[in-house]
Tab-separated table of C-alpha atoms and ligand atoms in Angstrom:
chain	number	residue	atom	x	y	z
A	1	MET	CA	-80.386	169.953	71.993
A	2	PHE	CA	-78.835	169.040	68.512
A	3	ILE	CA	-75.217	168.044	67.700
A	4	GLY	CA	-75.135	166.743	71.404
A	5	HIS	CA	-77.749	163.419	69.891
A	6	PHE	CA	-75.297	163.223	66.867
A	7	ALA	CA	-72.764	162.205	70.253
A	8	VAL	CA	-74.554	159.305	70.904
A	9	ALA	CA	-75.126	157.759	67.716
A	10	LEU	CA	-71.100	158.447	66.784
A	11	ALA	CA	-70.148	156.938	70.242
A	12	ALA	CA	-72.630	153.691	69.841
A	13	LYS	CA	-70.963	152.704	66.855
A	14	ARG	CA	-68.307	151.228	69.183
A	15	ALA	CA	-70.826	149.034	71.054
A	16	THR	CA	-72.393	147.837	67.530
A	17	PRO	CA	-69.540	147.662	65.200
A	18	ARG	CA	-71.070	146.582	61.866
A	19	THR	CA	-74.325	148.413	62.546
A	20	SER	CA	-73.848	151.234	59.777
A	21	LEU	CA	-73.515	154.937	61.008
A	22	GLY	CA	-77.014	155.787	58.657
A	23	TRP	CA	-79.026	153.924	61.864
A	24	LEU	CA	-77.219	154.806	64.622
A	25	PHE	CA	-78.073	158.321	62.730
A	26	ALA	CA	-81.583	157.319	63.138
A	27	ALA	CA	-82.168	156.024	65.800
A	28	CYS	CA	-80.206	158.677	67.887
A	29	GLN	CA	-82.740	161.938	65.661
A	30	LEU	CA	-85.645	159.198	65.274
A	31	SER	CA	-88.437	161.753	66.898
A	32	ASP	CA	-87.027	164.554	65.104
A	33	LEU	CA	-87.080	162.438	61.904
A	34	ILE	CA	-91.309	162.219	62.677
A	35	TRP	CA	-91.503	165.523	64.175
A	36	PRO	CA	-91.248	168.084	60.688
A	37	ILE	CA	-94.007	165.438	58.778
A	38	LEU	CA	-96.160	165.832	61.826
A	39	LEU	CA	-96.174	169.120	61.710
A	40	LEU	CA	-96.514	168.946	58.392
A	41	ALA	CA	-99.415	167.358	58.551
A	42	GLY	CA	-100.938	169.381	61.438
A	43	VAL	CA	-100.998	166.608	63.915
A	44	GLU	CA	-98.561	168.283	66.062
A	45	SER	CA	-97.749	171.858	66.243
A	46	ALA	CA	-95.169	174.375	67.096
A	47	HIS	CA	-94.832	178.337	66.879
A	48	ILE	CA	-91.784	180.734	66.183
A	49	GLU	CA	-91.738	182.904	69.782
A	50	PRO	CA	-88.055	184.725	69.851
A	51	GLY	CA	-86.225	184.417	73.332
A	52	ASN	CA	-88.602	181.258	73.921
A	53	THR	CA	-85.911	180.042	75.803
A	54	ALA	CA	-81.734	181.653	74.943
A	55	THR	CA	-81.074	178.102	72.785
A	56	THR	CA	-84.123	178.924	70.612
A	57	PRO	CA	-86.995	180.143	68.967
A	58	LEU	CA	-89.212	177.740	68.849
A	59	ALA	CA	-92.359	177.051	71.410
A	60	PHE	CA	-92.796	173.887	71.200
A	61	ASP	CA	-96.885	173.215	71.651
A	62	HIS	CA	-98.227	169.958	70.873
A	63	TYR	CA	-95.704	167.087	70.073
A	64	PRO	CA	-97.195	163.829	72.287
A	65	TRP	CA	-96.528	161.486	69.264
A	66	SER	CA	-92.937	162.069	68.483
A	67	HIS	CA	-91.837	163.511	71.934
A	68	SER	CA	-93.606	161.881	74.479
A	69	LEU	CA	-91.460	159.773	76.673
A	70	LEU	CA	-93.986	156.098	76.090
A	71	MET	CA	-93.688	157.406	72.156
A	72	THR	CA	-89.943	157.750	72.146
A	73	ILE	CA	-89.507	153.930	73.533
A	74	VAL	CA	-92.193	153.121	70.972
A	75	TRP	CA	-90.547	154.424	67.817
A	76	GLY	CA	-86.916	152.953	69.313
A	77	ILE	CA	-88.622	149.413	69.538
A	78	VAL	CA	-90.085	149.648	66.255
A	79	LEU	CA	-86.564	150.955	64.723
A	80	GLY	CA	-85.265	148.476	66.241
A	81	GLY	CA	-87.477	145.628	66.013
A	82	ILE	CA	-87.144	146.677	61.917
A	83	HIS	CA	-83.411	146.425	62.035
A	84	LEU	CA	-83.593	142.815	63.958
A	85	GLY	CA	-85.726	141.393	60.676
A	86	LEU	CA	-83.284	142.728	58.114
A	87	ARG	CA	-80.249	141.827	60.009
A	88	GLY	CA	-81.002	139.488	62.993
A	89	ASP	CA	-78.442	140.995	64.739
A	90	ARG	CA	-79.779	141.265	68.568
A	91	ARG	CA	-77.389	143.409	70.143
A	92	ALA	CA	-77.545	145.927	66.782
A	93	ALA	CA	-81.345	146.121	67.964
A	94	VAL	CA	-81.039	146.887	71.355
A	95	VAL	CA	-78.254	149.658	70.715
A	96	LEU	CA	-81.227	151.466	68.673
A	97	ALA	CA	-83.373	151.311	70.741
A	98	ALA	CA	-81.485	152.663	73.338
A	99	VAL	CA	-80.001	154.830	71.317
A	100	ALA	CA	-83.730	156.527	70.118
A	101	VAL	CA	-84.897	156.966	73.655
A	102	SER	CA	-81.358	158.724	74.418
A	103	HIS	CA	-83.280	161.566	72.251
A	104	TRP	CA	-85.866	162.066	74.780
A	105	VAL	CA	-83.066	161.913	77.598
A	106	LEU	CA	-81.500	164.756	76.059
A	107	ASP	CA	-84.206	166.454	75.228
A	108	TRP	CA	-85.556	166.682	78.352
A	109	ILE	CA	-82.392	168.184	79.529
A	110	SER	CA	-82.636	170.447	77.287
A	111	HIS	CA	-86.035	171.851	76.799
A	112	ARG	CA	-87.933	174.260	79.057
A	113	PRO	CA	-90.836	171.990	80.618
A	114	ASP	CA	-93.122	171.393	77.509
A	115	LEU	CA	-91.875	167.164	77.104
A	116	PRO	CA	-95.014	164.904	77.515
A	117	LEU	CA	-94.570	161.658	79.137
A	118	THR	CA	-97.497	159.886	77.038
A	119	PRO	CA	-99.229	160.942	74.501
A	120	TRP	CA	-102.747	161.377	76.820
A	121	SER	CA	-101.051	162.684	80.171
A	122	ASN	CA	-100.602	166.183	80.554
A	123	ALA	CA	-97.776	166.458	82.557
A	124	ARG	CA	-95.129	167.790	80.871
A	125	VAL	CA	-91.004	167.914	82.117
A	126	GLY	CA	-87.914	169.152	80.804
A	127	LEU	CA	-84.717	171.084	83.169
A	128	GLY	CA	-84.302	173.880	80.598
A	129	PHE	CA	-80.543	173.905	79.758
A	130	TRP	CA	-81.928	175.814	77.069
A	131	ASN	CA	-81.812	178.938	78.780
A	132	SER	CA	-77.956	179.340	79.187
A	133	VAL	CA	-76.923	179.464	75.258
A	134	VAL	CA	-73.460	179.144	76.713
A	135	ALA	CA	-73.515	176.016	79.105
A	136	THR	CA	-75.729	174.474	76.052
A	137	VAL	CA	-72.827	175.214	73.540
A	138	ALA	CA	-70.258	174.072	75.676
A	139	VAL	CA	-71.726	170.994	77.280
A	140	GLU	CA	-73.434	169.585	72.873
A	141	GLY	CA	-69.874	171.198	71.825
A	142	LEU	CA	-68.085	168.345	74.218
A	143	LEU	CA	-70.116	165.980	73.631
A	144	PHE	CA	-69.374	166.146	70.357
A	145	ALA	CA	-66.049	165.871	69.489
A	146	ALA	CA	-65.868	163.383	72.037
A	147	GLY	CA	-68.368	161.401	69.797
A	148	VAL	CA	-66.421	162.704	66.877
A	149	TRP	CA	-63.198	161.424	68.309
A	150	LEU	CA	-64.480	158.248	69.010
A	151	TYR	CA	-66.446	157.420	65.664
A	152	SER	CA	-62.474	158.568	64.339
A	153	ARG	CA	-61.133	156.114	66.288
A	154	ALA	CA	-63.005	152.899	65.905
A	155	THR	CA	-63.212	153.406	62.041
A	156	THR	CA	-60.521	154.084	59.237
A	157	PRO	CA	-61.438	155.214	56.237
A	158	ARG	CA	-61.196	152.313	53.054
A	159	ASP	CA	-60.747	155.097	50.393
A	160	GLY	CA	-60.832	159.136	49.442
A	161	THR	CA	-64.634	159.052	50.092
A	162	GLY	CA	-64.384	157.750	53.464
A	163	ARG	CA	-62.530	160.922	54.254
A	164	VAL	CA	-64.763	163.422	52.161
A	165	ALA	CA	-67.720	162.339	53.183
A	166	TRP	CA	-67.032	162.194	57.498
A	167	VAL	CA	-64.746	164.859	57.408
A	168	SER	CA	-67.528	167.096	55.233
A	169	LEU	CA	-70.153	165.695	57.697
A	170	VAL	CA	-69.187	167.048	60.676
A	171	LEU	CA	-68.068	170.206	58.974
A	172	PHE	CA	-71.689	170.363	58.019
A	173	LEU	CA	-73.260	169.674	61.709
A	174	ILE	CA	-71.179	172.598	63.070
A	175	VAL	CA	-72.317	174.725	60.427
A	176	ILE	CA	-75.738	174.429	60.437
A	177	TYR	CA	-75.578	174.184	64.506
A	178	LEU	CA	-74.038	177.102	64.983
A	179	ALA	CA	-76.768	179.053	61.904
A	180	ASN	CA	-79.931	177.581	64.097
A	181	ILE	CA	-78.451	179.241	67.718
A	182	PHE	CA	-76.734	182.181	66.436
A	183	GLY	CA	-79.005	182.868	62.639
A	184	PRO	CA	-82.236	185.301	62.827
A	185	PRO	CA	-84.980	182.961	64.023
A	186	PRO	CA	-86.908	181.523	61.249
A	187	ASN	CA	-90.025	183.056	58.932
A	188	ASN	CA	-92.611	180.516	59.688
A	189	MET	CA	-92.957	177.378	60.844
A	190	THR	CA	-93.458	175.572	57.056
A	191	ALA	CA	-89.947	176.375	56.694
A	192	VAL	CA	-88.557	174.852	59.981
A	193	ALA	CA	-90.747	172.056	58.797
A	194	VAL	CA	-89.100	171.435	55.805
A	195	SER	CA	-85.749	172.425	56.427
A	196	ALA	CA	-85.945	169.851	59.283
A	197	LEU	CA	-86.377	167.033	57.048
A	198	ALA	CA	-82.633	167.765	56.104
A	199	ILE	CA	-81.579	165.358	59.191
A	200	TRP	CA	-83.108	162.204	56.721
A	201	VAL	CA	-80.506	163.602	54.796
A	202	LEU	CA	-78.093	163.119	57.344
A	203	VAL	CA	-78.799	159.680	58.100
A	204	TRP	CA	-78.063	159.265	54.289
A	205	TRP	CA	-75.225	160.760	54.571
A	206	ALA	CA	-73.903	159.073	57.305
A	207	SER	CA	-74.736	155.975	55.962
A	208	TRP	CA	-73.377	157.030	52.639
A	209	ALA	CA	-69.985	158.409	55.097
A	210	ASP	CA	-69.986	154.785	57.205
A	211	GLU	CA	-70.018	152.191	54.176
A	212	HIS	CA	-66.741	154.241	52.860
A	213	ARG	CA	-64.652	153.487	56.064
A	214	ALA	CA	-63.466	150.569	58.231
A	215	VAL	CA	-63.840	149.106	61.194
A	216	ARG	CA	-60.659	149.170	63.099
A	217	SER	CA	-59.647	145.658	63.895
A	218	SER	CA	-59.207	146.052	67.336
A	219	MET	CA	-62.600	147.915	67.314
A	220	SER	CA	-64.766	144.846	65.587
A	221	GLY	CA	-65.901	144.146	69.690
A	222	PRO	CA	-68.545	140.921	70.374
A	223	VAL	CA	-69.925	139.255	67.452
A	224	ALA	CA	-73.695	139.598	67.066
B	301	LIG	ZN1	-86.216	166.262	69.768
């Protein structure tokens, strides 16, 4: 799953309106922020195999540190803990950890059985939703549209940047999503890992857009 993950972050803005969308983006894609670094370091591995599933040519051979259920929970707690240390907002910390774990749940639905439960077990799980491009695009598209709608309703632009940065972020996500699914397979795993590092830029982009948007007063929500 790709843009489906961002839908969770966009929807979570309502649960913790004072938390920057940048933090929520970091949470929803935490496993995928860590993954390219571990790939480049040679700690985790994947290879290109067109047709691995209908939706992606990537075969995820070994990614227990970024993508096992146990480690996803650990990373979620670490991110929530860092935010708690910086901002002292317990509710936000819990939401961030939960959003991080949602990455594993959505990957479990979409991946074929290649997701480990812990770094030390051989069990691999995955429901294989990616075997259908139509179902994947329909479901992820709906999730993402719902997320965009919820975030747009929860916030309002403070200035022109708040509108442009947000709209361009949404369009950019849609374009790279479609290019990933319908474009040619990548040349090599280094290119995949380097382009996956772009998710770090998306985190920055989301926090930039969010800084220029105000939470609507009806959404200011519970005070932490
Ligand atoms: Zn992932």
